[in-house]
Coordinates of C-alpha atoms in Angstrom, one line a residue:
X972 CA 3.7 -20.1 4.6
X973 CA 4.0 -17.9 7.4
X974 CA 5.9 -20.0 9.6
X975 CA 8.5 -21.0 6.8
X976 CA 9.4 -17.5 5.9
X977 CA 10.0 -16.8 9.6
X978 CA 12.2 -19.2 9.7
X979 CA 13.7 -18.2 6.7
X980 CA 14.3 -14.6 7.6
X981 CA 15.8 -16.0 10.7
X982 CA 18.3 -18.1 9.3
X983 CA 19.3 -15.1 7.0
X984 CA 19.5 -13.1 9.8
X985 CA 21.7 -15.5 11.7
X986 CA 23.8 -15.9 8.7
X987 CA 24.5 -12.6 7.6
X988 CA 24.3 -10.5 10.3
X989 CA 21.1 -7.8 10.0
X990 CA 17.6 -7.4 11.3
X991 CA 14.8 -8.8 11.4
X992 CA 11.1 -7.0 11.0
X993 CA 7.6 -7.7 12.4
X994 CA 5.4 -4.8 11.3
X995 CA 1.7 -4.3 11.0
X996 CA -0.4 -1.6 9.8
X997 CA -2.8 -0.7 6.3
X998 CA -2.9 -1.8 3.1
X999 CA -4.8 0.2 0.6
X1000 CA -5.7 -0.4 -3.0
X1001 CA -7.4 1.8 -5.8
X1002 CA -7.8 1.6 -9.5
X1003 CA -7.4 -0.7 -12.3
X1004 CA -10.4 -3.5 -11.1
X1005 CA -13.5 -2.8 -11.6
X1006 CA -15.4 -1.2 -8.6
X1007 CA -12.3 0.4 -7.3
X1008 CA -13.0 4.1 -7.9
X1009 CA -12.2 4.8 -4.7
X1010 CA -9.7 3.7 -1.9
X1011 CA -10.1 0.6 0.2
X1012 CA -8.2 -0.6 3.0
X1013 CA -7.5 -3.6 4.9
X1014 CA -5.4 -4.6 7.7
X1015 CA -1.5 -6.2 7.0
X1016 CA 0.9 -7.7 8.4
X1017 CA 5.1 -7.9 6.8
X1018 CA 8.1 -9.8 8.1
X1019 CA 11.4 -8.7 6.6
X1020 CA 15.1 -9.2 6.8
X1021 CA 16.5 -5.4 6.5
X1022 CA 20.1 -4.3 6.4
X1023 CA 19.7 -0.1 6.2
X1024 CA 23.2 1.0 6.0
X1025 CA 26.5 -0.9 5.9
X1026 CA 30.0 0.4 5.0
X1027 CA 32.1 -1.5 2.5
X1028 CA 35.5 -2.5 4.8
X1029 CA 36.5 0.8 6.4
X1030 CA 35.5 2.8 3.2
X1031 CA 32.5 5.4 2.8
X1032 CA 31.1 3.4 0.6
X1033 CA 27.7 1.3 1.8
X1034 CA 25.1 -1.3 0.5
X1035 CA 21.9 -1.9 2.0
X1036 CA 18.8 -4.2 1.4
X1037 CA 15.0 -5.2 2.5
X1038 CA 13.3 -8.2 1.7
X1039 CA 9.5 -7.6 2.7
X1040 CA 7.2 -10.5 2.8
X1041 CA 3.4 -8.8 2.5
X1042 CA 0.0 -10.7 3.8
X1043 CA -2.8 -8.8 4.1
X1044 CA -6.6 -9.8 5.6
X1045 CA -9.4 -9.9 3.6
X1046 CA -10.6 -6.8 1.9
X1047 CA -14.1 -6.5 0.9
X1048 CA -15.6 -4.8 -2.1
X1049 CA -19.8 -4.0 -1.4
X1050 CA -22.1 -5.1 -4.4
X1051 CA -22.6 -1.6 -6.4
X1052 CA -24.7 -0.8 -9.5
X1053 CA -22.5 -0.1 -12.8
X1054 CA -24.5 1.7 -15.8
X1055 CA -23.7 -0.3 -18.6
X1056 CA -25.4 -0.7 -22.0
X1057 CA -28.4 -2.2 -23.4
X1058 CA -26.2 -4.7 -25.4
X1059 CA -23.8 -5.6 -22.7
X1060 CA -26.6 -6.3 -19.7
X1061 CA -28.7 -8.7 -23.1
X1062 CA -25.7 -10.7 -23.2
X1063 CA -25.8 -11.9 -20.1
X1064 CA -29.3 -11.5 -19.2
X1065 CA -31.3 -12.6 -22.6
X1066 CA -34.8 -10.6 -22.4
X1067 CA -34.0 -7.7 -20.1
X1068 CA -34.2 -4.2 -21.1
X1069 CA -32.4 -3.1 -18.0
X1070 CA -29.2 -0.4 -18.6
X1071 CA -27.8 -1.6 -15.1
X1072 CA -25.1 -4.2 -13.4
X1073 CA -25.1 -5.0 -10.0
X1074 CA -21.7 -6.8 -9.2
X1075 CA -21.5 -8.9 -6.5
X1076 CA -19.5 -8.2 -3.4
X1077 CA -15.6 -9.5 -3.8
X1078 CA -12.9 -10.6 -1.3
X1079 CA -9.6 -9.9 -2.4
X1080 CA -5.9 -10.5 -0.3
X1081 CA -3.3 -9.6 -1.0
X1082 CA 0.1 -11.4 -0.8
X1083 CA 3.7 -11.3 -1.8
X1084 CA 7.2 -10.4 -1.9
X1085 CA 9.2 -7.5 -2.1
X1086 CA 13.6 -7.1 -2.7
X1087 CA 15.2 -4.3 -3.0
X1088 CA 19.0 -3.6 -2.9
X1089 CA 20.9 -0.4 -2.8
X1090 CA 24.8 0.4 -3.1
X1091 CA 25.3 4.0 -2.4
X1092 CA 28.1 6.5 -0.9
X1093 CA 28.4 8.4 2.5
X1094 CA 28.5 12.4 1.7
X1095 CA 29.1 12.9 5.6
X1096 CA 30.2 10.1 7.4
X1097 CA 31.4 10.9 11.4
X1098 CA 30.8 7.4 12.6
X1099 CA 28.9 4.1 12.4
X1100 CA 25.9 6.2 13.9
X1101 CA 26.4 9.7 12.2
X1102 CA 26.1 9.6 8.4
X1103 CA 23.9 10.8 5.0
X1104 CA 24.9 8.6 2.4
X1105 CA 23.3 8.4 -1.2
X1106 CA 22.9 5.9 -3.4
X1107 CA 21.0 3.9 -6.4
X1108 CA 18.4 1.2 -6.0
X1109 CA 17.4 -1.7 -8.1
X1110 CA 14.4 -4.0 -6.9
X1111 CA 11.5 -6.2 -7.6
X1112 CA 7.9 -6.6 -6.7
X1113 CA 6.2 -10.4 -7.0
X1114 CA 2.7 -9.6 -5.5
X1115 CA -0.5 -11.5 -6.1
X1116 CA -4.0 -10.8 -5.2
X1117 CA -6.6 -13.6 -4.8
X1118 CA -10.5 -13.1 -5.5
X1119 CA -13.6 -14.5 -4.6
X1120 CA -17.0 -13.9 -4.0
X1121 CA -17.4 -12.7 -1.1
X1122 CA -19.8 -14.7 2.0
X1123 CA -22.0 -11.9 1.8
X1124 CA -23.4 -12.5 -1.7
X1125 CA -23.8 -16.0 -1.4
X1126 CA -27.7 -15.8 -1.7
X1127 CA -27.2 -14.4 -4.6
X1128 CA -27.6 -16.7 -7.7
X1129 CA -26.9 -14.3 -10.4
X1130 CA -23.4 -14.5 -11.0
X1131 CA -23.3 -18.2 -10.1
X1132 CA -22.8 -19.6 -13.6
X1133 CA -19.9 -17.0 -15.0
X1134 CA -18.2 -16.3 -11.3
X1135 CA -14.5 -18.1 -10.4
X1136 CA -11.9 -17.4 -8.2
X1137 CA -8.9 -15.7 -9.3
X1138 CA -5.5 -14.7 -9.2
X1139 CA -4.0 -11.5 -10.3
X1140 CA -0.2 -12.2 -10.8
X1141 CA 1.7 -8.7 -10.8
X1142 CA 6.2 -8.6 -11.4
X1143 CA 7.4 -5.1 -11.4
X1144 CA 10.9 -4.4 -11.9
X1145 CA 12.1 -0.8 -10.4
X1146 CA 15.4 1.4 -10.6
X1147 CA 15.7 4.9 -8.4
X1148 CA 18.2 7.0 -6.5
X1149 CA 17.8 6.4 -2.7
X1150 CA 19.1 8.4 0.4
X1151 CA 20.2 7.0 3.7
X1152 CA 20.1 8.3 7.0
X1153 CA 21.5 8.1 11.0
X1154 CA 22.2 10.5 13.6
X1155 CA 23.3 9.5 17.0
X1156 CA 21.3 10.8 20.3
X1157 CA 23.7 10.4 23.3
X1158 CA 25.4 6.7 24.3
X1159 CA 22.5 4.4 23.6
X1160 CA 19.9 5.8 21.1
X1161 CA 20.1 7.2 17.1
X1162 CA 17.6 8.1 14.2
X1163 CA 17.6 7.0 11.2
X1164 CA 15.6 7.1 7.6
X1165 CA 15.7 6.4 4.0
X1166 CA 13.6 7.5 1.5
X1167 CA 13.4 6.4 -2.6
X1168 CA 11.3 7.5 -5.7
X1169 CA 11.9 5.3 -9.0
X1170 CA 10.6 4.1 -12.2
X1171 CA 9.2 0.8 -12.5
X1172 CA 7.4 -0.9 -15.1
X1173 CA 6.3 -4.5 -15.0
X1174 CA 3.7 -7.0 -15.9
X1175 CA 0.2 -7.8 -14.9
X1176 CA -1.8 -11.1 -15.7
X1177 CA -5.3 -12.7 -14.9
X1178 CA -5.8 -15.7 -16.6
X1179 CA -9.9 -15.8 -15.6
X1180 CA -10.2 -12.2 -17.1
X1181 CA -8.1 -12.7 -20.0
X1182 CA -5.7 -9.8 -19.0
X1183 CA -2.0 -10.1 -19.6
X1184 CA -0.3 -6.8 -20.3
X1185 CA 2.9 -4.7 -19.4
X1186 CA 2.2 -1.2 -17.4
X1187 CA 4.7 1.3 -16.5
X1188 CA 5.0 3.6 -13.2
X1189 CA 7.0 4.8 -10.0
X1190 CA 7.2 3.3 -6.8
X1191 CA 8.1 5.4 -3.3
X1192 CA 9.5 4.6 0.3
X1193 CA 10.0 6.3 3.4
X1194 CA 11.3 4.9 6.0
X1195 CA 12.1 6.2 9.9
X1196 CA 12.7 5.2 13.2
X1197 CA 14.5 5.5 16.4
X1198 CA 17.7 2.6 17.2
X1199 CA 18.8 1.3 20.6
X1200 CA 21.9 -0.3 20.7
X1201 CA 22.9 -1.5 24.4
X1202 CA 25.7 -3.4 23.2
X1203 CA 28.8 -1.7 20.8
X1204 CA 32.3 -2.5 21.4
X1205 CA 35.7 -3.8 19.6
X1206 CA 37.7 -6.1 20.6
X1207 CA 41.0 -7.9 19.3
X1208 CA 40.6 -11.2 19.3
X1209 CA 44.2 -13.2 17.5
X1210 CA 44.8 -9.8 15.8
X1211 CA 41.3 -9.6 14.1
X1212 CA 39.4 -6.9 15.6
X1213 CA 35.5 -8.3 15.9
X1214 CA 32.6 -5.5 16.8
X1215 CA 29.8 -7.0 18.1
X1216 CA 26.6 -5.2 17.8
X1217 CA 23.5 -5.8 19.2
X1218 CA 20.3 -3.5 18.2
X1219 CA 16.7 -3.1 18.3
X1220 CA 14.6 -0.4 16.2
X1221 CA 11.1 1.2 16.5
X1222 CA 9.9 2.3 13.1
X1223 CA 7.5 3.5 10.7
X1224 CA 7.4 2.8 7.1
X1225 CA 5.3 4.0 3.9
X1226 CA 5.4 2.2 0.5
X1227 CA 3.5 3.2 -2.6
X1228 CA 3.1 1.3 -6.3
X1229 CA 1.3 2.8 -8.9
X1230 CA 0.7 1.5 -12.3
X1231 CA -0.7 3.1 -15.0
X1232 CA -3.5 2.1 -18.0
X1233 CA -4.7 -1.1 -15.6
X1234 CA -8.4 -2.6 -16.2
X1235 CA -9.5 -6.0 -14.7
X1236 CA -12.5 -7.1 -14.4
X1237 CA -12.6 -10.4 -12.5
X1238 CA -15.9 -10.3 -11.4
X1239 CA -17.2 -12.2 -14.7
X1240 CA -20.0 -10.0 -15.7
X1241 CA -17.9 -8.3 -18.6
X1242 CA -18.9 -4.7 -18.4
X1243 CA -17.1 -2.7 -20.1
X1244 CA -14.9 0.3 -18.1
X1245 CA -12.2 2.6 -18.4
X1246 CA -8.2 1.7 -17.8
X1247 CA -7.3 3.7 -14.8
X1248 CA -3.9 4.6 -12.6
X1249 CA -3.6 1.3 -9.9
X1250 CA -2.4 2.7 -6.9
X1251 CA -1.2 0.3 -3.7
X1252 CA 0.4 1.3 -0.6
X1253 CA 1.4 -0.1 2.5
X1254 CA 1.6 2.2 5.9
X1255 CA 3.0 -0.2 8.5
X1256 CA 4.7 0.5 12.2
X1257 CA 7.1 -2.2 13.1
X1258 CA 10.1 -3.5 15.7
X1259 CA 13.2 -4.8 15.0
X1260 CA 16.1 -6.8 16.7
X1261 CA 19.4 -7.4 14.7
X1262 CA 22.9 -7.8 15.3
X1263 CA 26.4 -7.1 13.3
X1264 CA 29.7 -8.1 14.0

């Protein structure tokens, strides 16, 4: 999978002049599956074909886009006790009189893609490098996060009889203004961002734990970076003027889901919790190399 989308991005690349990512940094998750109650994190990894800013012909107006493929190691979730009650712990243990779950230890990895698009207009505009534009932003979410039982509980019979893998299927659709950013330093070098804050609401579905529901919330970005572009020029070539750029970027960027009223329990003991506020982000540092014409 990993080798095919590389050479997807780098076709689209080719094709339509614009960057290409490799980034790695955190993935976190909290909320909405049972035994999340607080944050864990795993390592990640994200290839993406990027265009941040592009004018329209000569006029202030821009689109930009990021398509974001996400694969993340494995992120383990300990065994815990869960109070539960009487009722809950007889059904699946006829006989005992014990008011307490121990869930085994869970893998999960996470996986899947991310578009976003953007159309927007430069307030100040002073070159190709030197610019705040503003705009709205329209994208989608298709991530999925697989479960098992972790290696460390194999030993452990308990769950042996009600326990399956699983997948966790999320689509969230999101709409938000967004704000573009560049500012030249001397010949060679500029800075750039973009930041976004918008609505999203989607759909989440488990087939194992029987959950398929809709759940609404927002989704954030912020992106930064320093650019070094050694070659910029424009030349006439048969009357068309052609400006070959060639570019490579340094960057950071933060992304953030949250849903709200999420509760999945995929570990098959069927305790009972709360719905809770899913929250996902990814925190990742990343290079880039792109060209434009």
């Amino acid at each position: 999978m990993k080798k095919t989308l590389l050479l997807c991005l780098t076709a689209g690349m080719l094709a339509t002049a614009s960057e290409i990512r490799f980034g790695h940094g955190t993935y976190a998750l909290k909320g909405g599956f049972l035994g999340f109650t607080s944050r864990c994190t795993t390592d990640i990894s994200s290839y993406s074909m990027v265009e941040q800013h592009k004018n329209i012909l000569k006029s202030r107006g821009y689109y930009a886009y990021n398509i974001t493929w996400y694969d993340s190691d494995e992120l383990l979730r300990k065994q815990q006790t869960l109070n539960s009650g009487a009722s809950q712990v007889k059904s699946m243990t006829p006989g005992s009189s014990s008011t307490s779950v121990q869930i085994p230890g869970l893998e999960y990895r996470y996986q899947g893609l991310d578009v976003q698009a953007a159309i927007g207009y430069d307030l100040y505009h002073k070159g190709e490098n030197d610019f705040l534009g503003m705009g709205i932003l329209a994208g989608i979410s298709l991530p999925w996060i697989d479960t098992q039982k972790s290696s460390d509980s194999l030993a452990d019979h308990t769950f042996d009889n009600i326990y399956e893998k699983s997948k966790t299927k999320i689509k969230t659709y999101r709409i938000g203004p967004s704000i573009e950013g560049r500012k030249s330093i001397g010949r060679f070098f500029s800075a750039y961002l973009s930041g976004t804050a918008a609505y999203q609401t989607g759909k989440i579905k488990n087939d194992y734990a029987s959950a398929d529901f809709n759940a609404n919330g927002w989704f954030g970005a912020f992106d930064a970076g320093l650019r070094f572009q050694p070659v910029s020029y424009d030349k006439k070539f048969f009357g068309i003027t052609i400006s070959p750029r060639l570019y490579a970027n340094l960057g950071y960027r933060y992304s953030h889901w949250e849903l709200k009223d999420v509760a999945i329990d995929i570990s098959g003991t069927g305790v009972a919790f709360d719905k809770d506020t899913m929250k996902m982000s990814t925190s990742i540092a990343y290079f880039a190399i792109g060209y434009s014409f």
